[in-house]
Coordinates of C-alpha atoms in Angstrom, one line a residue:
X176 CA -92.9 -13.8 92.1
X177 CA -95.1 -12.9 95.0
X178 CA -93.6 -9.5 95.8
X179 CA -95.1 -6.3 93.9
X180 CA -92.5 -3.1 93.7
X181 CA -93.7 0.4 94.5
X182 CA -94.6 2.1 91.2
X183 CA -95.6 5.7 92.2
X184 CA -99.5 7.2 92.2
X185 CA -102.1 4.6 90.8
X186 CA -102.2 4.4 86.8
X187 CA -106.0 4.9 84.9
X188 CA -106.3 1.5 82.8
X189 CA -105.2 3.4 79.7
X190 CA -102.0 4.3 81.3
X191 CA -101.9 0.5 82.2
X192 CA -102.5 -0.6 78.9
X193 CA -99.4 2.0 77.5
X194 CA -96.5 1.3 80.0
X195 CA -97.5 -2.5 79.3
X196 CA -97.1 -2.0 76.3
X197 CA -93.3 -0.4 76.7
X198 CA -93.0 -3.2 79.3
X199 CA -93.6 -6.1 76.5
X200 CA -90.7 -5.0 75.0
X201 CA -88.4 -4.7 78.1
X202 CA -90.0 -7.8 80.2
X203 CA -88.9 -10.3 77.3
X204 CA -85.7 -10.4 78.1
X205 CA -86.3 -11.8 81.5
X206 CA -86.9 -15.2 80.1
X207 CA -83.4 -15.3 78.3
X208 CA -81.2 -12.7 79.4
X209 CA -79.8 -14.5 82.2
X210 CA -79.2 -17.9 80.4
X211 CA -75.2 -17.9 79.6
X212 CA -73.8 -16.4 76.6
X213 CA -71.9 -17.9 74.1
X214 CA -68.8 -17.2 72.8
X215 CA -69.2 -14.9 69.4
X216 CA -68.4 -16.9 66.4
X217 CA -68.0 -16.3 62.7
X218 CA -70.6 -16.2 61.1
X219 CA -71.4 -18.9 58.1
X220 CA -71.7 -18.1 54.6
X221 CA -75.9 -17.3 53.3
X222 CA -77.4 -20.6 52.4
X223 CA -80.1 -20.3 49.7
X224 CA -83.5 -22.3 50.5
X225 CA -87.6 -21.8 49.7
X226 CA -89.1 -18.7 49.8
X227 CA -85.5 -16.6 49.4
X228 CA -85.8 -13.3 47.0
X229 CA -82.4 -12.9 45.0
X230 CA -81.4 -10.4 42.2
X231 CA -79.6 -12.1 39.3
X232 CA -77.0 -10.0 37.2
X233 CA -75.0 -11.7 34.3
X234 CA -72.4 -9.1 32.4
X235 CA -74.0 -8.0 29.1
X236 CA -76.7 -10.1 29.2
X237 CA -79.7 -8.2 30.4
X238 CA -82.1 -11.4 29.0
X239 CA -80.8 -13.1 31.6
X240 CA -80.6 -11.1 34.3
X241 CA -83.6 -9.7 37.0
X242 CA -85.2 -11.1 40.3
X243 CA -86.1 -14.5 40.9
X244 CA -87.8 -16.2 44.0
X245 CA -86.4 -19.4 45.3
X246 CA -89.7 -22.0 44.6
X247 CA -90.7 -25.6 46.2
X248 CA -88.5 -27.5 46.5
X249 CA -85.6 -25.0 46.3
X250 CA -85.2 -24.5 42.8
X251 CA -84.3 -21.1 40.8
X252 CA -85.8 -20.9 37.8
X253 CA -84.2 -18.7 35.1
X254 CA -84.5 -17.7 31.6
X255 CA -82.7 -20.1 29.5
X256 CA -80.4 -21.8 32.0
X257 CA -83.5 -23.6 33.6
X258 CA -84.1 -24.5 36.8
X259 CA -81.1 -25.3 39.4
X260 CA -81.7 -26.4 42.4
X261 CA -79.9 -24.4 44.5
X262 CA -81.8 -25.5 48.0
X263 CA -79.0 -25.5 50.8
X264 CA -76.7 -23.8 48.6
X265 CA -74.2 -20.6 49.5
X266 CA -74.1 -17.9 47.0
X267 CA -70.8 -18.5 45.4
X268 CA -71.7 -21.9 44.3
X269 CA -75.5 -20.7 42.9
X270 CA -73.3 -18.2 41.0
X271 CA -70.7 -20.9 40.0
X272 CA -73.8 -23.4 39.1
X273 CA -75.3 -20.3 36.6
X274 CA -71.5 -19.9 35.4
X275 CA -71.2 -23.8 34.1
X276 CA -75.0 -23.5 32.7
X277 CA -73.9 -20.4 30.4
X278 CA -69.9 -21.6 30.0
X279 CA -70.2 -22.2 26.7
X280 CA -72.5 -19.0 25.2
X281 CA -69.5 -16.5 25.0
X282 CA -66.8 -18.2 22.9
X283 CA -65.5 -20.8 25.4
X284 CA -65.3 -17.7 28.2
X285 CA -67.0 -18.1 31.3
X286 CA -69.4 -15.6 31.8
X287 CA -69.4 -13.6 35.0
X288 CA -72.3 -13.7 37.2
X289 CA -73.6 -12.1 40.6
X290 CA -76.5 -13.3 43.0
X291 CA -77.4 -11.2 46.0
X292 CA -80.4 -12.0 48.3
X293 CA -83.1 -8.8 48.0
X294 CA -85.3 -10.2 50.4
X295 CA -84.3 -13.8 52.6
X296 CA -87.4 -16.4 53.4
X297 CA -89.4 -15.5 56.5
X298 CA -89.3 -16.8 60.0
X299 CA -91.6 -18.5 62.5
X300 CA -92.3 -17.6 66.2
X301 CA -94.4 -20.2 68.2
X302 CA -95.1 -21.1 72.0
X303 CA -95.2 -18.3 75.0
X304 CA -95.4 -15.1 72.8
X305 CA -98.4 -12.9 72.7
X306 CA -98.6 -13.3 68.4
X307 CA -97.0 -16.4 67.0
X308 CA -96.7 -16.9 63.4
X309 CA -94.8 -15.8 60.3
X310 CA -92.2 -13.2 60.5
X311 CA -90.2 -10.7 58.0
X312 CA -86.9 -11.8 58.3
X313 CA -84.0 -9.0 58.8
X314 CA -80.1 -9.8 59.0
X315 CA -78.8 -9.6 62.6
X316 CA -82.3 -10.9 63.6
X317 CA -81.5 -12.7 67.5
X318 CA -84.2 -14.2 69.5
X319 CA -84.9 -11.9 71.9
X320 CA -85.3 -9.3 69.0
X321 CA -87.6 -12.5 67.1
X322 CA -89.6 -12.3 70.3
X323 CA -90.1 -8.8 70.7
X324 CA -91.4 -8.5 66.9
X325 CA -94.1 -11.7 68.1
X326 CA -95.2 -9.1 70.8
X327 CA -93.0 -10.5 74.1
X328 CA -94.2 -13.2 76.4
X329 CA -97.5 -13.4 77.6
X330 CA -97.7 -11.9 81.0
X331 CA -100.2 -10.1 82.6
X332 CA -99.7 -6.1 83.0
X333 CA -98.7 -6.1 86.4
X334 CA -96.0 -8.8 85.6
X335 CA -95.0 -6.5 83.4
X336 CA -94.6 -3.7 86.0
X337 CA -92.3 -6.0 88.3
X338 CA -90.2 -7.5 84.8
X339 CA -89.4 -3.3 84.1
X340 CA -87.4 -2.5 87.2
X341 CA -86.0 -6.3 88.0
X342 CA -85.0 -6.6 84.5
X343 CA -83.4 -3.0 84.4
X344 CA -81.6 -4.3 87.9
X345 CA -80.1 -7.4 86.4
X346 CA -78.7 -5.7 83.3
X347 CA -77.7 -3.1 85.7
X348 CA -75.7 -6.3 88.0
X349 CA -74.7 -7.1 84.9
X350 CA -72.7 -4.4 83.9
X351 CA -71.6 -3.6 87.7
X352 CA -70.2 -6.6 87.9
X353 CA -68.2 -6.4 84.9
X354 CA -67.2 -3.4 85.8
X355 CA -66.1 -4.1 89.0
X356 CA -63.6 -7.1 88.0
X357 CA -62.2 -4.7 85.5
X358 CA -61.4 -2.1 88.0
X359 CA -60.0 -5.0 90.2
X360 CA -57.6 -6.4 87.5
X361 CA -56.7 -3.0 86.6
X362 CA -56.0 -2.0 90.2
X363 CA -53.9 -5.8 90.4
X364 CA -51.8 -4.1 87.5
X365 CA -51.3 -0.8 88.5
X366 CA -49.7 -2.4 92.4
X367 CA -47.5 -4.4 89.6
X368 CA -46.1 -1.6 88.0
X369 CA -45.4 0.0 91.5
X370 CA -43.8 -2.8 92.8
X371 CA -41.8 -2.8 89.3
X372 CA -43.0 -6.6 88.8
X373 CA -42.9 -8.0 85.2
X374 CA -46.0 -9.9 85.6
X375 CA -49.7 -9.4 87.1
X376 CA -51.0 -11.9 89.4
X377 CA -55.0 -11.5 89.4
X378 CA -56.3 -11.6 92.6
X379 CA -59.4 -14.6 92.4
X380 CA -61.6 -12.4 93.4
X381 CA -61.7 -10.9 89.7
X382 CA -63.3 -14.6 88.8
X383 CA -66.4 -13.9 91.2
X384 CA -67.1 -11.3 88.9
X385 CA -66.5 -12.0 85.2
X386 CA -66.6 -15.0 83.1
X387 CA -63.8 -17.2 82.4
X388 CA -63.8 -16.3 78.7
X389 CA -63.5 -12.2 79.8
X390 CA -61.3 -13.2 82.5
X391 CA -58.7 -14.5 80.2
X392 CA -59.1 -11.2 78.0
X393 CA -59.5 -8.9 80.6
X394 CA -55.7 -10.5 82.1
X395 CA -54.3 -10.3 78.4
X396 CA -55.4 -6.6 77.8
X397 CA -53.8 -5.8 81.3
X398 CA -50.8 -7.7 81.2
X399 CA -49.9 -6.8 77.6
X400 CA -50.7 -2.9 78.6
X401 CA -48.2 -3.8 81.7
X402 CA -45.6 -4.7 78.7
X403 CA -45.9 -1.9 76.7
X404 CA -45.7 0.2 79.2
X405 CA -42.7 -1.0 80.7
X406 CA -41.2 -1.2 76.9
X407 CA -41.7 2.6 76.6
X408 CA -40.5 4.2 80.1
X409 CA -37.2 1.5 79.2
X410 CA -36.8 2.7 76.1
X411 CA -37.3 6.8 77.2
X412 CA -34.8 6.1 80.1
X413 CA -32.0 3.9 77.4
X414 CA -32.4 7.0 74.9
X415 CA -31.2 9.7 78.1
X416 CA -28.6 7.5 79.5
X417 CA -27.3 7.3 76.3
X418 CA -27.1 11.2 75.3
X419 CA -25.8 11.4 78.8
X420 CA -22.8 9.0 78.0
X421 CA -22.2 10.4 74.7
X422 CA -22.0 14.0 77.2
X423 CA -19.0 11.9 79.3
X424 CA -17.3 10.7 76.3
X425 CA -16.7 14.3 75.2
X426 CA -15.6 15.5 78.6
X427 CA -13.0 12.9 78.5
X428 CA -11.7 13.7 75.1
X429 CA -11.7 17.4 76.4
X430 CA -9.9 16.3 79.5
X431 CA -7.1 14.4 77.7
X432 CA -7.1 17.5 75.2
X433 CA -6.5 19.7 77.9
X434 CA -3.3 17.2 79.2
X435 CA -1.7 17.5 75.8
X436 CA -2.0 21.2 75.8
X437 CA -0.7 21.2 79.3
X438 CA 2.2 19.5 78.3
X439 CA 2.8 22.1 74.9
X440 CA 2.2 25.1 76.9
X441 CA 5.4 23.6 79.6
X442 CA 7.8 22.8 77.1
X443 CA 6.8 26.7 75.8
X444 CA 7.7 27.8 79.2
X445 CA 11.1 26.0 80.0
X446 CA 12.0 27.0 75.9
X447 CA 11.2 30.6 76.7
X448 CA 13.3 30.8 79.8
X449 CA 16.1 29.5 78.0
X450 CA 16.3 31.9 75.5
X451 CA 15.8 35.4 78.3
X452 CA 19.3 34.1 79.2
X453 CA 20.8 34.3 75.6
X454 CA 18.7 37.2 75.1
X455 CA 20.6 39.6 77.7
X456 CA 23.2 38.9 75.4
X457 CA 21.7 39.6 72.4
X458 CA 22.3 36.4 70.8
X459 CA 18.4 35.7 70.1
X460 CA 16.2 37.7 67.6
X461 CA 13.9 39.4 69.7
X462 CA 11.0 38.2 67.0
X463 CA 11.8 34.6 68.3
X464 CA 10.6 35.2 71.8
X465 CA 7.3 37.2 70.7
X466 CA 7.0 34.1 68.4
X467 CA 6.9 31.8 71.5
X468 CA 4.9 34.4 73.9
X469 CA 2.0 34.0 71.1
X470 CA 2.0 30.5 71.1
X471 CA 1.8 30.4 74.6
X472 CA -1.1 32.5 75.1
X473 CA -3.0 30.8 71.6
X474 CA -2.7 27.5 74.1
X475 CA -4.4 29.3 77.0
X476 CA -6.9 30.1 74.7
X477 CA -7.0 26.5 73.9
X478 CA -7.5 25.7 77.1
X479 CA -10.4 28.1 78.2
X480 CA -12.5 26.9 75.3
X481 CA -11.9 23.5 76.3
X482 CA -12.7 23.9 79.8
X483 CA -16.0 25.4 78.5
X484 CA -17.2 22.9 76.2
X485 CA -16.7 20.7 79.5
X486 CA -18.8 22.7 81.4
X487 CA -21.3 22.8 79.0
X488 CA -21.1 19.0 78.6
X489 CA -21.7 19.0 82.0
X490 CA -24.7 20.9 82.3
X491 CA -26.4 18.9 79.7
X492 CA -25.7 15.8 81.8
X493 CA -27.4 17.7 84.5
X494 CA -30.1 18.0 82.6
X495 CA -30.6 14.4 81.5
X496 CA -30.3 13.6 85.0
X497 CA -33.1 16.0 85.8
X498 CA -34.8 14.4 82.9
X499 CA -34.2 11.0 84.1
X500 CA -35.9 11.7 87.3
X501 CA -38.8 13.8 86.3
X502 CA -39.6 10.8 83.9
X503 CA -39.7 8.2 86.8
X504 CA -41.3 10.5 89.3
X505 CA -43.8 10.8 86.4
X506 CA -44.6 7.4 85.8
X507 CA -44.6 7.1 89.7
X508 CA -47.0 9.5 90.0
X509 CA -48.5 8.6 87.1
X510 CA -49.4 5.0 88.8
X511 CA -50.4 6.3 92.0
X512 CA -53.4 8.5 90.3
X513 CA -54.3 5.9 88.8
X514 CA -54.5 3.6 91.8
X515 CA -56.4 5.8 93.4
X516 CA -58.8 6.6 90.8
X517 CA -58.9 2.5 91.1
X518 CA -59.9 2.3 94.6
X519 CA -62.4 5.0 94.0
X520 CA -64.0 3.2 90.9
X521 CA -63.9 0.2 93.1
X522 CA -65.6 1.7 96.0
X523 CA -68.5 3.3 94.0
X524 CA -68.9 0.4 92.0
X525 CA -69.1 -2.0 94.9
X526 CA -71.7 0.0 97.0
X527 CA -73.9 0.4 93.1
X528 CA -73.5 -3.4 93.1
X529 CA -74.3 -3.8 96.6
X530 CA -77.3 -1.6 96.8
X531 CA -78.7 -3.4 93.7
X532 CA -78.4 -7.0 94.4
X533 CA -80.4 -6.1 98.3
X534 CA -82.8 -4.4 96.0
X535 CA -83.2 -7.8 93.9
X536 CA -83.1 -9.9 97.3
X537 CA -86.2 -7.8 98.2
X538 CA -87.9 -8.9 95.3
X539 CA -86.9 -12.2 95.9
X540 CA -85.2 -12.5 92.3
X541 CA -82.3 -14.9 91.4
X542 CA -78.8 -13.2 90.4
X543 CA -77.2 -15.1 87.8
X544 CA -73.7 -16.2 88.5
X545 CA -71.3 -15.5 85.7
X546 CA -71.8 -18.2 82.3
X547 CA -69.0 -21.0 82.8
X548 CA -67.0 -21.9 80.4
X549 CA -69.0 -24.8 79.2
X550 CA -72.0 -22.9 78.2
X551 CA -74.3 -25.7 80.0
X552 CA -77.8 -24.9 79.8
X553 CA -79.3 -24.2 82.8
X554 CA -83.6 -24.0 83.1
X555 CA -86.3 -23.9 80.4
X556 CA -84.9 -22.3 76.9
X557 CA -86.3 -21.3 74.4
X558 CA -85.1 -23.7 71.0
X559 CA -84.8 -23.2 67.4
X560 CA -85.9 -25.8 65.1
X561 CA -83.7 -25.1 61.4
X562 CA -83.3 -27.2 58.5
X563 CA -80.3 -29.0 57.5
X564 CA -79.2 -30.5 54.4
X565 CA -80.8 -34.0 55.9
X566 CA -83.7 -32.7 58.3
X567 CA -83.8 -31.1 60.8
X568 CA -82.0 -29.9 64.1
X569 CA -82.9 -28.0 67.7
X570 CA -80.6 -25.9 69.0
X571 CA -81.1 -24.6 72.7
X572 CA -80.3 -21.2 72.6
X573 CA -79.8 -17.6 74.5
X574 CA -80.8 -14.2 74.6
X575 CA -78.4 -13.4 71.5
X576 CA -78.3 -16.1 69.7
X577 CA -78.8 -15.6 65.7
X578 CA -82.2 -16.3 64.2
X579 CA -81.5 -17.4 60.7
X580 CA -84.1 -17.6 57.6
X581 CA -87.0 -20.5 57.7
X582 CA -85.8 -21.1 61.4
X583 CA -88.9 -21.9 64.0
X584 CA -88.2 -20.6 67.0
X585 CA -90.4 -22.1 70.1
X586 CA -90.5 -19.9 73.1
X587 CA -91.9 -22.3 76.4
X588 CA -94.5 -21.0 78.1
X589 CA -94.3 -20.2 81.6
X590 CA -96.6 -22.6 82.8
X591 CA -95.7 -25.7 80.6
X592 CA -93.8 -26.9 78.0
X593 CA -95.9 -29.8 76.7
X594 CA -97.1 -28.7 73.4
X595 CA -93.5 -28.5 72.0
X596 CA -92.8 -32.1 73.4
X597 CA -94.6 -34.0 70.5
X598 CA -93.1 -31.5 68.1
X599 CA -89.5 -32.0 69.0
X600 CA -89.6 -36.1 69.5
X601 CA -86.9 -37.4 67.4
X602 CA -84.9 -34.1 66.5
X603 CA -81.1 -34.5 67.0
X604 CA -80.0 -31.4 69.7
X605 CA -76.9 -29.8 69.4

């Protein structure tokens, strides 16, 4: 790089010496972070080898139990059981191994038996870092961390100066990025949902700007969210439209009630003219026709309450209706915010993204394209060297890739890459 950035009023060279020293930490990074990352993975089970610490407990046996170190060539020596060679081994079979020593000691019952790793065998660092050598190892150790603790790359201080802001600018193109095909697919989601479509089509522009293993999850997540979604406001609208037919079952039942009474209260009517003619004549107990007039007004009674359990039926279909639409204009509404709030996050995140990458062009730096799907290496890398069970292997790796106990990691240096050649000649690569 031939460009230099603007860094504010002249530093004394003991302010020099302090920000390069905050700079070792953050320039590193510039060597790996852009190589491709690859796909997170379960992690294997804790092999044992040379130079491991491990505490030993066996149930109520205290003689046999304590800390032991792993010695040349990968043998644990205890009391009584002897020495097993446990070099390559996971923890459950060392513990299994010290279970058939001691098998038969407690009356034919296998004794039970615990090994956990108090302090794993160190690392080594060698190549373009400021200190190679021998490290303290610490679980969830990865190489840019491994070449942080061996003091960063060697790079001059004004390097260094240049590595702070590009590097904070790539991470920062990074994450826009990211971002920014997020917002996209989540816009492409939200015009779905408008359109009431029951699937998302991602426009390809969401590829430009995440890999293919986050574009697959990013259209899952979306899609699936689509789904649910959809299941819910389905499942709200089936639970009204079914109160409101329950409502216009019992308006019915009311209505055919009312007939019936219709048709008793008539037959009252024609029976109480009848008997006013035989009345005059005195040839019908009075007490008969009160008898009727009662019944006649009980079934107007009938009627009324009837007529108002219809119009309260009604009313509460009115109200599911009213339901029924405020729950659609929600969601609708509900969608539109959120497209907007979209195209907003889109817009901001577009100009951020913008405005960094012509800041980068400036300093004439490379943006790295998203990692394909292969994982291909792509420049220089740094490689692990780490002992298998018949040699030994390298293993080209990235910014994040796990360091593991007794591996040697070899950092290129800027300038050449010879003295590793002689070193690897003959290692199988994977």
């Amino acid at each position: 790089m031939t460009g230099r950035l603007a860094s504010g009023p002249a530093r004394t060279g003991s302010e020099r010496r302090r920000v390069s020293g905050c700079a070792v930490l953050v320039g590193l990074a510039i060597a790996v972070a852009a190589l491709p990352k690859a796909p997170a993975a379960e992690p294997p089970a804790y092999r044992l080898g040379t130079g491991d610490q491990v505490r030993v407990r066996v149930y109520d046996r205290p003689d046999l139990s304590g800390e032991f170190r792993v010695r040349a060539p990968g043998v644990l020596s205890l009391p009584i059981v002897g020495e097993i060679e446990v070099a390559g081994l996971p923890l459950a079979k060392v513990e299994r191994a010290i279970q058939d020593r001691l098998g038969g000691e407690r009356e034919g019952q296998m004794a039970w038996v615990s090994v956990d790793v108090l302090a794993h065998r160190p690392f080594y660092i060698l190549g373009g870092v400021r200190s190679p050598g021998r490290y303290a190892y610490e679980p969830g150790l990865t190489v840019v961390q491994a070449i942080a603790l061996a003091g960063g790359t060697g790079a001059s201080d004004d390097d260094f100066l240049v590595q702070v802001e590009t590097s904070r600018a790539l991470e920062k193109v990074r994450t826009l990025r990211q971002s920014l095909g997020v917002a996209i697919a989540r816009r492409a989601r939200l015009r779905a949902e408008a359109d009431g479509a029951t699937e998302i089509v991602l426009p390809a522009e969401v590829g430009q700007y995440l890999d293919p293993q986050r574009l697959a999850a990013t259209g899952t997540h979306e899609q699936g969210l689509m789904t649910e979604r959809r299941s819910a406001l389905e499942a709200e609208v089936a639970s009204l439209e079914k109160s409101k037919g329950v409502f216009e079952e019992e308006i019915r039942a009311h209505r055919q009630q009312i007939g019936l009474e219709n048709t008793q209260l008539r037959l009252v009517r024609e029976e109480q003219d009848e008997l006013r003619g035989v009345a005059d004549r005195r040839l019908v107990p009075k007490t008969q026709i009160l008898a009727l007039e009662r019944l006649a007004t009980q079934i107007e009674a009938n009627k009324r309450e009837l007529e108002a359990f219809i119009a309260r039926a009604r009313q509460r279909m009115d109200e599911v209706d009213t339901n029924l639409l405020r729950l659609r204009n929600g969601r609708r509404i509900e969608i539109l915010a959120g497209l907007k709030q979209a195209e907003d996050e889109i817009a901001v995140v577009r100009a951020s993204l913008e405005e960094t990458e012509a800041f980068l062009a400036d300093a004439r730096v490379a943006i790295p394209a998203p990692a394909p799907a292969s994982g291909a290496a792509s420049g220089t890398r740094p490689l692990i060297v780490r002992a298998t069970g018949d040699g030994s292997t390298r293993i080209e790796v990235d910014a994040l890739t796990p360091v593991e106990p007794g591996d040697v990691v070899m950092v290129p240096s800027r300038r050449s890459t010879a003295p590793f050649d002689g070193l690897l000649n003959g290692l199988p690569a994977r």
